[in-house]
mmCIF file of C-alpha atoms in Angstrom:
data_model
loop_
_atom_site.group_PDB
_atom_site.id
_atom_site.type_symbol
_atom_site.label_atom_id
_atom_site.label_comp_id
_atom_site.label_asym_id
_atom_site.label_seq_id
_atom_site.Cartn_x
_atom_site.Cartn_y
_atom_site.Cartn_z
ATOM 1 C CA MET X 250 79.001 -104.983 -99.791
ATOM 2 C CA PHE X 251 75.728 -103.350 -98.787
ATOM 3 C CA ARG X 252 74.602 -102.270 -102.269
ATOM 4 C CA HIS X 253 71.973 -104.538 -103.814
ATOM 5 C CA ASN X 254 69.163 -103.893 -106.235
ATOM 6 C CA PRO X 255 65.851 -103.494 -104.365
ATOM 7 C CA GLU X 256 63.691 -106.641 -104.239
ATOM 8 C CA SER X 257 66.461 -108.716 -105.826
ATOM 9 C CA PRO X 258 67.344 -112.205 -104.507
ATOM 10 C CA GLU X 259 70.662 -110.803 -103.273
ATOM 11 C CA ALA X 260 68.878 -108.062 -101.337
ATOM 12 C CA MET X 261 66.529 -110.576 -99.703
ATOM 13 C CA ARG X 262 69.375 -112.883 -98.697
ATOM 14 C CA PHE X 263 71.287 -109.922 -97.328
ATOM 15 C CA SER X 264 68.286 -108.765 -95.309
ATOM 16 C CA MET X 265 67.612 -112.165 -93.798
ATOM 17 C CA SER X 266 71.256 -112.960 -93.029
ATOM 18 C CA THR X 267 71.618 -109.538 -91.402
ATOM 19 C CA ILE X 268 68.761 -110.366 -89.046
ATOM 20 C CA PHE X 269 70.648 -113.526 -88.101
ATOM 21 C CA VAL X 270 73.695 -111.364 -87.311
ATOM 22 C CA HIS X 271 71.635 -109.076 -85.092
ATOM 23 C CA TRP X 272 69.562 -111.667 -83.261
ATOM 24 C CA THR X 273 71.226 -115.077 -82.967
ATOM 25 C CA ILE X 274 74.668 -116.417 -82.070
ATOM 26 C CA THR X 275 76.667 -113.237 -81.465
ATOM 27 C CA PRO X 276 74.249 -111.403 -79.138
ATOM 28 C CA TYR X 277 73.411 -114.515 -77.148
ATOM 29 C CA SER X 278 77.127 -115.178 -76.782
ATOM 30 C CA ILE X 279 77.400 -111.776 -75.106
ATOM 31 C CA TYR X 280 74.777 -112.799 -72.560
ATOM 32 C CA THR X 281 76.189 -116.279 -72.044
ATOM 33 C CA VAL X 282 79.766 -115.235 -71.300
ATOM 34 C CA ALA X 283 78.722 -112.483 -68.901
ATOM 35 C CA GLY X 284 76.057 -114.644 -67.257
ATOM 36 C CA LEU X 285 78.377 -117.593 -66.744
ATOM 37 C CA ALA X 286 81.095 -115.389 -65.225
ATOM 38 C CA PHE X 287 78.580 -113.925 -62.772
ATOM 39 C CA ALA X 288 77.063 -117.336 -61.938
ATOM 40 C CA LEU X 289 80.471 -118.732 -61.007
ATOM 41 C CA ALA X 290 81.318 -115.685 -58.892
ATOM 42 C CA PHE X 291 77.905 -115.487 -57.199
ATOM 43 C CA HIS X 292 77.100 -119.142 -56.517
ATOM 44 C CA ASN X 293 80.499 -120.833 -56.404
ATOM 45 C CA LEU X 294 82.573 -118.109 -54.775
ATOM 46 C CA LYS X 295 79.634 -116.865 -52.661
ATOM 47 C CA LEU X 296 80.406 -113.250 -53.568
ATOM 48 C CA PRO X 297 77.775 -110.476 -53.191
ATOM 49 C CA PHE X 298 75.073 -109.790 -55.759
ATOM 50 C CA SER X 299 77.083 -107.208 -57.662
ATOM 51 C CA ILE X 300 78.626 -106.647 -61.075
ATOM 52 C CA GLY X 301 81.837 -105.964 -59.197
ATOM 53 C CA SER X 302 81.803 -109.560 -57.948
ATOM 54 C CA MET X 303 81.901 -110.781 -61.531
ATOM 55 C CA LEU X 304 84.971 -108.603 -62.206
ATOM 56 C CA ARG X 305 86.799 -109.541 -59.009
ATOM 57 C CA PRO X 306 89.085 -112.109 -60.719
ATOM 58 C CA ILE X 307 90.698 -109.298 -62.748
ATOM 59 C CA LEU X 308 90.207 -106.282 -60.465
ATOM 60 C CA GLY X 309 90.853 -107.963 -57.113
ATOM 61 C CA ARG X 310 89.798 -106.285 -53.865
ATOM 62 C CA TRP X 311 89.381 -102.958 -55.670
ATOM 63 C CA VAL X 312 85.752 -103.957 -56.251
ATOM 64 C CA ASP X 313 85.043 -104.328 -52.518
ATOM 65 C CA GLY X 314 84.720 -100.589 -51.891
ATOM 66 C CA VAL X 315 84.151 -97.517 -53.990
ATOM 67 C CA GLY X 316 85.415 -99.288 -57.093
ATOM 68 C CA GLY X 317 82.628 -101.841 -56.884
ATOM 69 C CA GLN X 318 80.056 -99.106 -56.386
ATOM 70 C CA ILE X 319 81.329 -97.334 -59.509
ATOM 71 C CA VAL X 320 81.003 -100.544 -61.529
ATOM 72 C CA ASP X 321 77.489 -101.151 -60.203
ATOM 73 C CA GLY X 322 76.597 -97.531 -61.009
ATOM 74 C CA LEU X 323 77.698 -98.009 -64.621
ATOM 75 C CA ALA X 324 75.682 -101.214 -64.769
ATOM 76 C CA LEU X 325 72.595 -99.445 -63.407
ATOM 77 C CA PHE X 326 73.012 -96.700 -66.001
ATOM 78 C CA ALA X 327 73.181 -99.252 -68.811
ATOM 79 C CA VAL X 328 70.318 -101.349 -67.463
ATOM 80 C CA VAL X 329 67.884 -98.502 -66.815
ATOM 81 C CA LEU X 330 68.450 -96.852 -70.209
ATOM 82 C CA GLY X 331 68.416 -100.217 -71.982
ATOM 83 C CA MET X 332 65.142 -101.221 -70.353
ATOM 84 C CA SER X 333 63.695 -97.783 -71.118
ATOM 85 C CA ALA X 334 64.576 -98.222 -74.800
ATOM 86 C CA THR X 335 63.027 -101.691 -74.882
ATOM 87 C CA LEU X 336 59.863 -100.513 -73.146
ATOM 88 C CA THR X 337 59.683 -97.613 -75.612
ATOM 89 C CA SER X 338 59.562 -100.099 -78.473
ATOM 90 C CA GLY X 339 56.928 -102.046 -76.557
ATOM 91 C CA LEU X 340 54.723 -98.981 -76.197
ATOM 92 C CA LEU X 341 55.000 -98.298 -79.927
ATOM 93 C CA VAL X 342 54.252 -101.891 -80.966
ATOM 94 C CA ILE X 343 51.318 -102.374 -78.592
ATOM 95 C CA SER X 344 49.859 -98.949 -79.395
ATOM 96 C CA ASP X 345 50.039 -99.630 -83.149
ATOM 97 C CA GLY X 346 48.355 -102.967 -82.557
ATOM 98 C CA MET X 347 45.529 -101.408 -80.569
ATOM 99 C CA GLU X 348 45.029 -98.890 -83.353
ATOM 100 C CA SER X 349 44.970 -101.668 -85.948
ATOM 101 C CA VAL X 350 42.657 -104.025 -84.043
ATOM 102 C CA LEU X 351 40.521 -101.748 -81.892
ATOM 103 C CA GLY X 352 40.781 -98.444 -83.714
ATOM 104 C CA ILE X 353 42.219 -96.684 -80.652
ATOM 105 C CA GLN X 354 44.329 -93.778 -81.863
ATOM 106 C CA LYS X 355 47.906 -93.406 -80.620
ATOM 107 C CA SER X 356 48.357 -90.671 -78.012
ATOM 108 C CA THR X 357 50.535 -89.652 -75.098
ATOM 109 C CA THR X 358 47.739 -90.717 -72.733
ATOM 110 C CA GLY X 359 47.566 -94.126 -74.385
ATOM 111 C CA TYR X 360 51.321 -94.596 -74.061
ATOM 112 C CA ALA X 361 51.086 -93.680 -70.368
ATOM 113 C CA ILE X 362 48.291 -96.180 -69.707
ATOM 114 C CA ILE X 363 50.174 -98.991 -71.467
ATOM 115 C CA ALA X 364 53.368 -98.215 -69.527
ATOM 116 C CA ILE X 365 51.494 -98.178 -66.199
ATOM 117 C CA VAL X 366 49.770 -101.481 -66.930
ATOM 118 C CA ILE X 367 53.031 -103.190 -67.975
ATOM 119 C CA ILE X 368 55.015 -102.000 -64.960
ATOM 120 C CA GLY X 369 52.104 -102.668 -62.604
ATOM 121 C CA ALA X 370 51.733 -106.234 -63.848
ATOM 122 C CA ALA X 371 55.506 -106.742 -63.572
ATOM 123 C CA LEU X 372 55.528 -105.566 -59.958
ATOM 124 C CA ILE X 373 52.632 -107.873 -59.098
ATOM 125 C CA SER X 374 54.552 -110.740 -60.695
ATOM 126 C CA ALA X 375 57.699 -109.776 -58.797
ATOM 127 C CA ALA X 376 55.788 -109.644 -55.519
ATOM 128 C CA SER X 377 54.469 -113.158 -56.110
ATOM 129 C CA GLY X 378 57.980 -114.634 -56.043
ATOM 130 C CA LEU X 379 60.755 -114.902 -58.607
ATOM 131 C CA HIS X 380 60.202 -118.428 -59.841
ATOM 132 C CA ARG X 381 56.416 -118.516 -59.695
ATOM 133 C CA GLY X 382 55.789 -115.131 -61.294
ATOM 134 C CA ILE X 383 58.440 -115.087 -63.995
ATOM 135 C CA GLN X 384 58.259 -118.756 -64.921
ATOM 136 C CA ASN X 385 54.477 -118.734 -65.323
ATOM 137 C CA LEU X 386 54.596 -115.651 -67.559
ATOM 138 C CA ALA X 387 57.510 -117.000 -69.585
ATOM 139 C CA ARG X 388 55.769 -120.352 -70.078
ATOM 140 C CA ILE X 389 52.601 -118.730 -71.431
ATOM 141 C CA ASN X 390 54.659 -116.430 -73.619
ATOM 142 C CA THR X 391 56.715 -119.253 -75.078
ATOM 143 C CA TRP X 392 53.674 -121.271 -76.121
ATOM 144 C CA LEU X 393 52.028 -118.248 -77.718
ATOM 145 C CA TYR X 394 55.088 -117.571 -79.850
ATOM 146 C CA PHE X 395 55.480 -121.220 -80.828
ATOM 147 C CA VAL X 396 51.847 -121.548 -81.860
ATOM 148 C CA GLY X 397 51.952 -118.264 -83.793
ATOM 149 C CA ALA X 398 55.116 -119.219 -85.658
ATOM 150 C CA ILE X 399 53.778 -122.672 -86.566
ATOM 151 C CA PHE X 400 50.498 -121.186 -87.805
ATOM 152 C CA ILE X 401 52.208 -118.619 -90.051
ATOM 153 C CA PHE X 402 54.594 -121.269 -91.352
ATOM 154 C CA ILE X 403 51.686 -123.509 -92.355
ATOM 155 C CA VAL X 404 49.279 -120.944 -93.829
ATOM 156 C CA GLY X 405 51.941 -118.564 -95.150
ATOM 157 C CA PRO X 406 54.415 -118.959 -98.037
ATOM 158 C CA THR X 407 55.915 -122.175 -96.661
ATOM 159 C CA THR X 408 58.151 -123.046 -99.610
ATOM 160 C CA PHE X 409 59.509 -119.502 -99.825
ATOM 161 C CA ILE X 410 60.204 -119.455 -96.070
ATOM 162 C CA LEU X 411 62.185 -122.692 -96.232
ATOM 163 C CA SER X 412 64.135 -121.750 -99.348
ATOM 164 C CA LEU X 413 65.074 -118.246 -98.262
ATOM 165 C CA GLY X 414 65.837 -119.353 -94.707
ATOM 166 C CA VAL X 415 68.276 -122.047 -95.837
ATOM 167 C CA GLU X 416 69.962 -119.760 -98.378
ATOM 168 C CA SER X 417 70.296 -116.932 -95.868
ATOM 169 C CA LEU X 418 71.712 -119.254 -93.238
ATOM 170 C CA GLY X 419 74.401 -120.241 -95.731
ATOM 171 C CA VAL X 420 75.221 -116.568 -96.416
ATOM 172 C CA TYR X 421 75.324 -115.876 -92.690
ATOM 173 C CA LEU X 422 77.712 -118.743 -91.941
ATOM 174 C CA SER X 423 80.012 -118.065 -94.908
ATOM 175 C CA ASP X 424 80.331 -114.344 -94.062
ATOM 176 C CA PHE X 425 80.155 -114.746 -90.289
ATOM 177 C CA PHE X 426 83.266 -112.799 -89.289
ATOM 178 C CA ALA X 427 82.976 -110.155 -92.001
ATOM 179 C CA ARG X 428 79.375 -109.395 -91.099
ATOM 180 C CA ASN X 429 79.956 -109.327 -87.344
ATOM 181 C CA LEU X 430 83.031 -107.090 -87.529
ATOM 182 C CA VAL X 431 81.855 -104.606 -90.167
ATOM 183 C CA THR X 432 81.864 -100.899 -89.266
ATOM 184 C CA GLY X 433 81.504 -99.239 -92.677
ATOM 185 C CA ALA X 434 84.404 -96.878 -91.934
ATOM 186 C CA SER X 435 86.546 -97.917 -94.913
ATOM 187 C CA GLY X 436 83.841 -97.031 -97.427
ATOM 188 C CA ASN X 437 82.252 -94.188 -95.470
ATOM 189 C CA ASP X 438 79.083 -96.266 -95.331
ATOM 190 C CA PRO X 439 76.763 -95.173 -92.485
ATOM 191 C CA TRP X 440 74.515 -98.233 -92.777
ATOM 192 C CA PRO X 441 76.369 -100.444 -90.242
ATOM 193 C CA GLY X 442 76.246 -97.622 -87.718
ATOM 194 C CA TRP X 443 72.532 -97.149 -88.272
ATOM 195 C CA TRP X 444 71.723 -100.813 -87.714
ATOM 196 C CA THR X 445 74.442 -103.368 -86.849
ATOM 197 C CA VAL X 446 76.273 -101.162 -84.353
ATOM 198 C CA ALA X 447 72.970 -99.938 -82.912
ATOM 199 C CA PHE X 448 71.667 -103.491 -82.464
ATOM 200 C CA PHE X 449 74.869 -104.683 -80.820
ATOM 201 C CA ALA X 450 74.725 -101.621 -78.550
ATOM 202 C CA SER X 451 71.265 -102.754 -77.464
ATOM 203 C CA TRP X 452 72.559 -106.203 -76.534
ATOM 204 C CA PHE X 453 75.494 -104.721 -74.632
ATOM 205 C CA ALA X 454 73.091 -102.388 -72.838
ATOM 206 C CA TRP X 455 71.070 -105.365 -71.615
ATOM 207 C CA ALA X 456 74.116 -107.518 -70.820
ATOM 208 C CA PRO X 457 74.722 -106.318 -67.215
ATOM 209 C CA LEU X 458 71.099 -106.989 -66.330
ATOM 210 C CA SER X 459 70.986 -110.281 -68.200
ATOM 211 C CA CYS X 460 74.136 -111.637 -66.582
ATOM 212 C CA LEU X 461 72.697 -110.838 -63.136
ATOM 213 C CA PHE X 462 69.362 -112.454 -63.867
ATOM 214 C CA LEU X 463 70.661 -115.495 -65.762
ATOM 215 C CA GLY X 464 73.399 -116.055 -63.212
ATOM 216 C CA LYS X 465 70.949 -115.677 -60.336
ATOM 217 C CA ILE X 466 68.668 -118.462 -61.595
ATOM 218 C CA ALA X 467 71.535 -120.721 -62.751
ATOM 219 C CA ARG X 468 71.874 -122.628 -59.490
ATOM 220 C CA GLY X 469 72.055 -126.359 -60.151
ATOM 221 C CA TYR X 470 72.952 -126.062 -63.840
ATOM 222 C CA THR X 471 76.129 -127.528 -65.232
ATOM 223 C CA VAL X 472 78.245 -125.244 -67.383
ATOM 224 C CA ARG X 473 77.277 -127.287 -70.429
ATOM 225 C CA GLN X 474 73.581 -126.911 -69.587
ATOM 226 C CA PHE X 475 73.998 -123.181 -69.036
ATOM 227 C CA ILE X 476 75.517 -122.748 -72.502
ATOM 228 C CA MET X 477 72.838 -124.936 -74.068
ATOM 229 C CA VAL X 478 69.938 -123.044 -72.475
ATOM 230 C CA ASN X 479 71.289 -119.521 -72.911
ATOM 231 C CA LEU X 480 73.164 -119.717 -76.222
ATOM 232 C CA LEU X 481 72.364 -122.679 -78.428
ATOM 233 C CA LEU X 482 68.607 -123.002 -77.939
ATOM 234 C CA PRO X 483 67.799 -119.254 -78.197
ATOM 235 C CA SER X 484 69.984 -118.960 -81.297
ATOM 236 C CA ALA X 485 68.294 -121.936 -82.942
ATOM 237 C CA PHE X 486 64.896 -120.467 -82.117
ATOM 238 C CA GLY X 487 66.021 -117.144 -83.592
ATOM 239 C CA PHE X 488 66.947 -118.781 -86.899
ATOM 240 C CA VAL X 489 63.533 -120.439 -87.137
ATOM 241 C CA TRP X 490 61.535 -117.444 -85.881
ATOM 242 C CA PHE X 491 63.056 -114.889 -88.228
ATOM 243 C CA SER X 492 62.977 -117.263 -91.174
ATOM 244 C CA ILE X 493 59.211 -117.548 -90.704
ATOM 245 C CA PHE X 494 58.266 -113.966 -89.924
ATOM 246 C CA SER X 495 60.866 -112.135 -92.012
ATOM 247 C CA GLY X 496 60.539 -114.590 -94.873
ATOM 248 C CA SER X 497 56.781 -114.060 -94.934
ATOM 249 C CA SER X 498 57.202 -110.280 -94.807
ATOM 250 C CA LEU X 499 59.671 -110.301 -97.698
ATOM 251 C CA PHE X 500 57.407 -112.542 -99.730
ATOM 252 C CA PHE X 501 54.353 -110.291 -99.394
ATOM 253 C CA ASP X 502 56.404 -107.125 -99.834
ATOM 254 C CA THR X 503 57.915 -108.299 -103.130
ATOM 255 C CA THR X 504 54.716 -109.812 -104.511
ATOM 256 C CA MET X 505 52.266 -107.083 -103.460
ATOM 257 C CA GLY X 506 53.949 -103.877 -104.516
ATOM 258 C CA GLY X 507 56.028 -103.075 -101.473
ATOM 259 C CA ILE X 508 53.207 -102.904 -98.914
ATOM 260 C CA MET X 509 55.529 -103.650 -95.977
ATOM 261 C CA TYR X 510 57.975 -100.911 -96.856
ATOM 262 C CA GLN X 511 55.129 -98.477 -97.434
ATOM 263 C CA ALA X 512 53.724 -99.265 -93.986
ATOM 264 C CA TYR X 513 57.154 -98.648 -92.475
ATOM 265 C CA GLN X 514 57.423 -95.285 -94.202
ATOM 266 C CA ASP X 515 53.891 -94.211 -93.294
ATOM 267 C CA ASN X 516 53.557 -95.439 -89.694
ATOM 268 C CA GLY X 517 56.953 -96.679 -88.487
ATOM 269 C CA PHE X 518 58.424 -100.103 -87.812
ATOM 270 C CA ALA X 519 55.784 -101.169 -85.283
ATOM 271 C CA SER X 520 53.014 -101.230 -87.894
ATOM 272 C CA VAL X 521 54.730 -103.680 -90.262
ATOM 273 C CA ILE X 522 53.820 -106.828 -88.320
ATOM 274 C CA TYR X 523 50.118 -105.973 -88.435
ATOM 275 C CA VAL X 524 50.260 -105.469 -92.211
ATOM 276 C CA LEU X 525 51.755 -108.968 -92.397
ATOM 277 C CA PHE X 526 48.871 -110.369 -90.342
ATOM 278 C CA ASP X 527 46.390 -108.698 -92.705
ATOM 279 C CA GLN X 528 47.672 -110.967 -95.503
ATOM 280 C CA LEU X 529 46.881 -114.121 -93.508
ATOM 281 C CA PRO X 530 43.614 -115.811 -92.502
ATOM 282 C CA GLY X 531 42.327 -114.843 -89.054
ATOM 283 C CA SER X 532 44.241 -111.565 -89.089
ATOM 284 C CA THR X 533 42.203 -109.979 -86.292
ATOM 285 C CA ILE X 534 42.755 -112.931 -83.959
ATOM 286 C CA LEU X 535 46.441 -113.033 -84.872
ATOM 287 C CA SER X 536 46.851 -109.343 -84.107
ATOM 288 C CA ALA X 537 45.017 -109.659 -80.783
ATOM 289 C CA LEU X 538 47.123 -112.640 -79.700
ATOM 290 C CA PHE X 539 50.287 -110.848 -80.782
ATOM 291 C CA ILE X 540 49.388 -107.799 -78.682
ATOM 292 C CA PHE X 541 48.810 -110.072 -75.696
ATOM 293 C CA ALA X 542 52.111 -111.888 -76.324
ATOM 294 C CA CYS X 543 53.953 -108.562 -76.572
ATOM 295 C CA PHE X 544 52.363 -107.460 -73.324
ATOM 296 C CA ILE X 545 53.573 -110.590 -71.538
ATOM 297 C CA THR X 546 57.018 -110.202 -73.120
ATOM 298 C CA PHE X 547 57.493 -106.717 -71.754
ATOM 299 C CA VAL X 548 55.972 -107.602 -68.401
ATOM 300 C CA THR X 549 58.464 -110.466 -68.123
ATOM 301 C CA ALA X 550 61.333 -108.168 -69.126
ATOM 302 C CA ALA X 551 60.264 -105.515 -66.629
ATOM 303 C CA ASP X 552 59.830 -108.183 -63.948
ATOM 304 C CA SER X 553 63.362 -109.552 -64.328
ATOM 305 C CA THR X 554 64.791 -106.044 -64.744
ATOM 306 C CA THR X 555 63.343 -104.613 -61.557
ATOM 307 C CA ASP X 556 64.350 -107.747 -59.668
ATOM 308 C CA ALA X 557 67.973 -107.479 -60.803
ATOM 309 C CA ILE X 558 68.095 -103.713 -60.220
ATOM 310 C CA GLY X 559 66.666 -104.193 -56.747
ATOM 311 C CA GLY X 560 69.420 -106.670 -55.950
ATOM 312 C CA LEU X 561 72.067 -104.162 -57.055
ATOM 313 C CA CYS X 562 70.646 -101.358 -54.942
ATOM 314 C CA ILE X 563 70.581 -103.049 -51.539
ATOM 315 C CA GLN X 564 72.933 -105.026 -49.363
ATOM 316 C CA GLY X 565 72.257 -108.532 -48.183
ATOM 317 C CA VAL X 566 71.374 -110.188 -51.502
ATOM 318 C CA ASP X 567 73.521 -113.271 -51.877
ATOM 319 C CA ALA X 568 73.313 -116.853 -53.092
ATOM 320 C CA GLU X 569 71.233 -117.839 -50.057
ATOM 321 C CA ASN X 570 68.947 -114.758 -49.995
ATOM 322 C CA LEU X 571 67.814 -113.868 -53.510
ATOM 323 C CA THR X 572 65.011 -111.403 -52.815
ATOM 324 C CA SER X 573 64.942 -107.603 -52.754
ATOM 325 C CA PRO X 574 62.231 -105.302 -51.330
ATOM 326 C CA ILE X 575 59.225 -104.569 -53.506
ATOM 327 C CA TRP X 576 59.502 -100.832 -52.800
ATOM 328 C CA VAL X 577 62.919 -100.726 -54.479
ATOM 329 C CA LYS X 578 61.532 -102.502 -57.528
ATOM 330 C CA THR X 579 58.604 -100.088 -57.589
ATOM 331 C CA ILE X 580 60.816 -96.988 -57.622
ATOM 332 C CA TRP X 581 62.971 -98.237 -60.477
ATOM 333 C CA GLY X 582 60.005 -99.611 -62.404
ATOM 334 C CA CYS X 583 58.308 -96.210 -62.288
ATOM 335 C CA ALA X 584 61.524 -94.490 -63.415
ATOM 336 C CA VAL X 585 61.862 -96.824 -66.410
ATOM 337 C CA ALA X 586 58.197 -96.362 -67.325
ATOM 338 C CA PHE X 587 58.513 -92.568 -67.168
ATOM 339 C CA VAL X 588 61.562 -92.469 -69.460
ATOM 340 C CA ALA X 589 59.867 -94.845 -71.918
ATOM 341 C CA TRP X 590 56.695 -92.728 -71.923
ATOM 342 C CA ILE X 591 58.666 -89.554 -72.682
ATOM 343 C CA SER X 592 60.612 -91.316 -75.456
ATOM 344 C CA ALA X 593 57.563 -92.877 -77.121
ATOM 345 C CA SER X 594 55.432 -89.744 -76.857
ATOM 346 C CA PHE X 595 57.852 -87.086 -78.023
ATOM 347 C CA ILE X 596 60.770 -88.737 -79.870
ATOM 348 C CA GLY X 597 59.694 -92.076 -81.300
ATOM 349 C CA THR X 598 61.943 -94.637 -82.981
ATOM 350 C CA ASP X 599 65.041 -92.425 -82.840
ATOM 351 C CA ALA X 600 64.790 -92.478 -79.032
ATOM 352 C CA ILE X 601 65.288 -96.239 -79.028
ATOM 353 C CA LYS X 602 68.595 -95.995 -80.898
ATOM 354 C CA MET X 603 69.713 -93.011 -78.814
ATOM 355 C CA LEU X 604 69.050 -94.766 -75.491
ATOM 356 C CA PHE X 605 70.713 -97.987 -76.634
ATOM 357 C CA ASN X 606 73.798 -96.159 -77.941
ATOM 358 C CA LEU X 607 74.157 -94.287 -74.645
ATOM 359 C CA SER X 608 73.820 -97.404 -72.534
ATOM 360 C CA GLY X 609 75.771 -99.726 -74.828
ATOM 361 C CA VAL X 610 79.216 -98.264 -74.051
ATOM 362 C CA PRO X 611 79.314 -99.052 -70.295
ATOM 363 C CA GLY X 612 77.631 -102.375 -71.032
ATOM 364 C CA MET X 613 80.354 -103.253 -73.547
ATOM 365 C CA LEU X 614 83.111 -102.433 -71.043
ATOM 366 C CA ILE X 615 81.460 -104.637 -68.429
ATOM 367 C CA VAL X 616 81.095 -107.537 -70.881
ATOM 368 C CA LEU X 617 84.748 -107.276 -71.920
ATOM 369 C CA GLY X 618 85.711 -107.439 -68.254
ATOM 370 C CA ALA X 619 83.387 -110.405 -67.771
ATOM 371 C CA GLY X 620 85.107 -112.238 -70.612
ATOM 372 C CA LEU X 621 88.509 -111.764 -69.003
ATOM 373 C CA SER X 622 87.097 -112.826 -65.637
ATOM 374 C CA PHE X 623 85.612 -115.941 -67.164
ATOM 375 C CA LEU X 624 88.968 -116.929 -68.652
ATOM 376 C CA LYS X 625 90.571 -116.515 -65.243
ATOM 377 C CA LEU X 626 87.779 -118.365 -63.443
ATOM 378 C CA ALA X 627 88.260 -121.214 -65.878
ATOM 379 C CA ARG X 628 91.697 -121.803 -64.392
ATOM 380 C CA ARG X 629 91.309 -121.059 -60.705
ATOM 381 C CA VAL X 630 88.997 -119.847 -57.963
ATOM 382 C CA GLU X 631 90.175 -117.583 -55.144
ATOM 383 C CA ILE X 632 88.205 -117.171 -51.943
ATOM 384 C CA ASN X 633 89.371 -116.206 -48.461
ATOM 385 C CA GLY X 634 92.960 -116.390 -49.654
ATOM 386 C CA ASP X 635 92.750 -120.037 -50.738
ATOM 387 C CA ILE X 636 93.292 -120.931 -54.382
ATOM 388 C CA VAL X 637 91.787 -124.073 -55.839
ATOM 389 C CA GLU X 638 92.874 -125.173 -59.299
ATOM 390 C CA LEU X 639 90.028 -126.070 -61.634
ATOM 391 C CA LYS X 640 89.658 -128.603 -64.396
ATOM 392 C CA PRO X 641 87.956 -127.645 -67.693
ATOM 393 C CA THR X 642 84.507 -128.164 -66.119
ATOM 394 C CA LEU X 643 84.872 -124.528 -64.915
ATOM 395 C CA SER X 644 82.782 -125.097 -61.820
ATOM 396 C CA THR X 645 83.378 -125.938 -58.182
ATOM 397 C CA ASP X 646 82.115 -125.200 -54.710
ATOM 398 C CA VAL X 647 85.338 -124.379 -52.893
ATOM 399 C CA ARG X 648 83.695 -124.416 -49.495
ATOM 400 C CA LYS X 649 82.841 -128.084 -49.742
ATOM 401 C CA THR X 650 85.624 -129.767 -51.660
ATOM 402 C CA SER X 651 88.803 -129.175 -53.560
ATOM 403 C CA GLU X 652 87.501 -131.347 -56.380
ATOM 404 C CA PRO X 653 85.539 -129.693 -59.181
ATOM 405 C CA SER X 654 81.786 -130.157 -59.108
ATOM 406 C CA ARG X 655 79.697 -130.442 -62.227
ATOM 407 C CA SER X 656 77.159 -127.745 -61.509
ATOM 408 C CA ILE X 657 76.838 -124.089 -60.590
ATOM 409 C CA THR X 658 75.995 -124.592 -56.904
#
């Protein structure tokens, strides 16, 4: 299944459809299910800001004491290691970009400076307020990515991008279940473990954090809107984004003697994107804007991460009081930055997979529990001993009415 001749049409379709497996519907479904379960528990049931609250429908009052603390501890483990792995990749990508654009050589000192700047900017954003800081950064980031993708689509191999994207989407949809459930065990093939399992582990590692953050900001959304914003739109953007960037990379790699693969072998994965930019007009400007966009991306991720971690670590965070002290965010932000600096400086790409694999197991267990909780919340809500039956809208404020509401309130 995974054996194709290099640079063949089959190999290109396999590569592109595999990216769709790793970055579209399945991973965003993980976030959506967990986030919706937490949103219902946090806003509708008025339960504490805790992973244990999300699991209360299946674990009952066991999550009120030590059991809940154990669950939150597992979530913290997954979140901190997952964020450390992501920040490690950010240090590598930004450092390679600075070497490509500015000629600044990669070094442990450079990694440290980048990590300090990212975490420092995230803490400043967090201190400015959740909505103002994160939304402003995310808005800038979104426009940068849209403009960059449109530019590459227009000046790059447009016809090839469209053709390969459509073909790969067809392969992805026709082999959806086979590709998502493959392990490679039957044929002793290590490839799925190297990539598909590792990527899914990364999404599971981020799931506890993501469900807290997405659920926290979900107030006022209907369930339908929540699914649209957190599953359908990101997945659609993923199809378009990877068709443009990956399609362009495959085109130049196959028509210019394997320059992308050679860059990967010589300098690692982070350098490939800058080799792609070198094949396009305005490569220096593209690289500079991409570095800036990456910086904002990781600042935004660190911002939301420290905010969610801070909420887990203190008491008193609930649906009416959504803030946590800046000193808590600072401690955890510094811890994440330190782990990422060690990983980028002394281990490299292998550290990213190692951290994600370690953190993916507890994240997967939490997501499985969230799925069961969501199924139970879809049928009834229990609070203060009173049970209110729900209709398929899956949402109600049991303190106000016995009739289902249409939003997560």
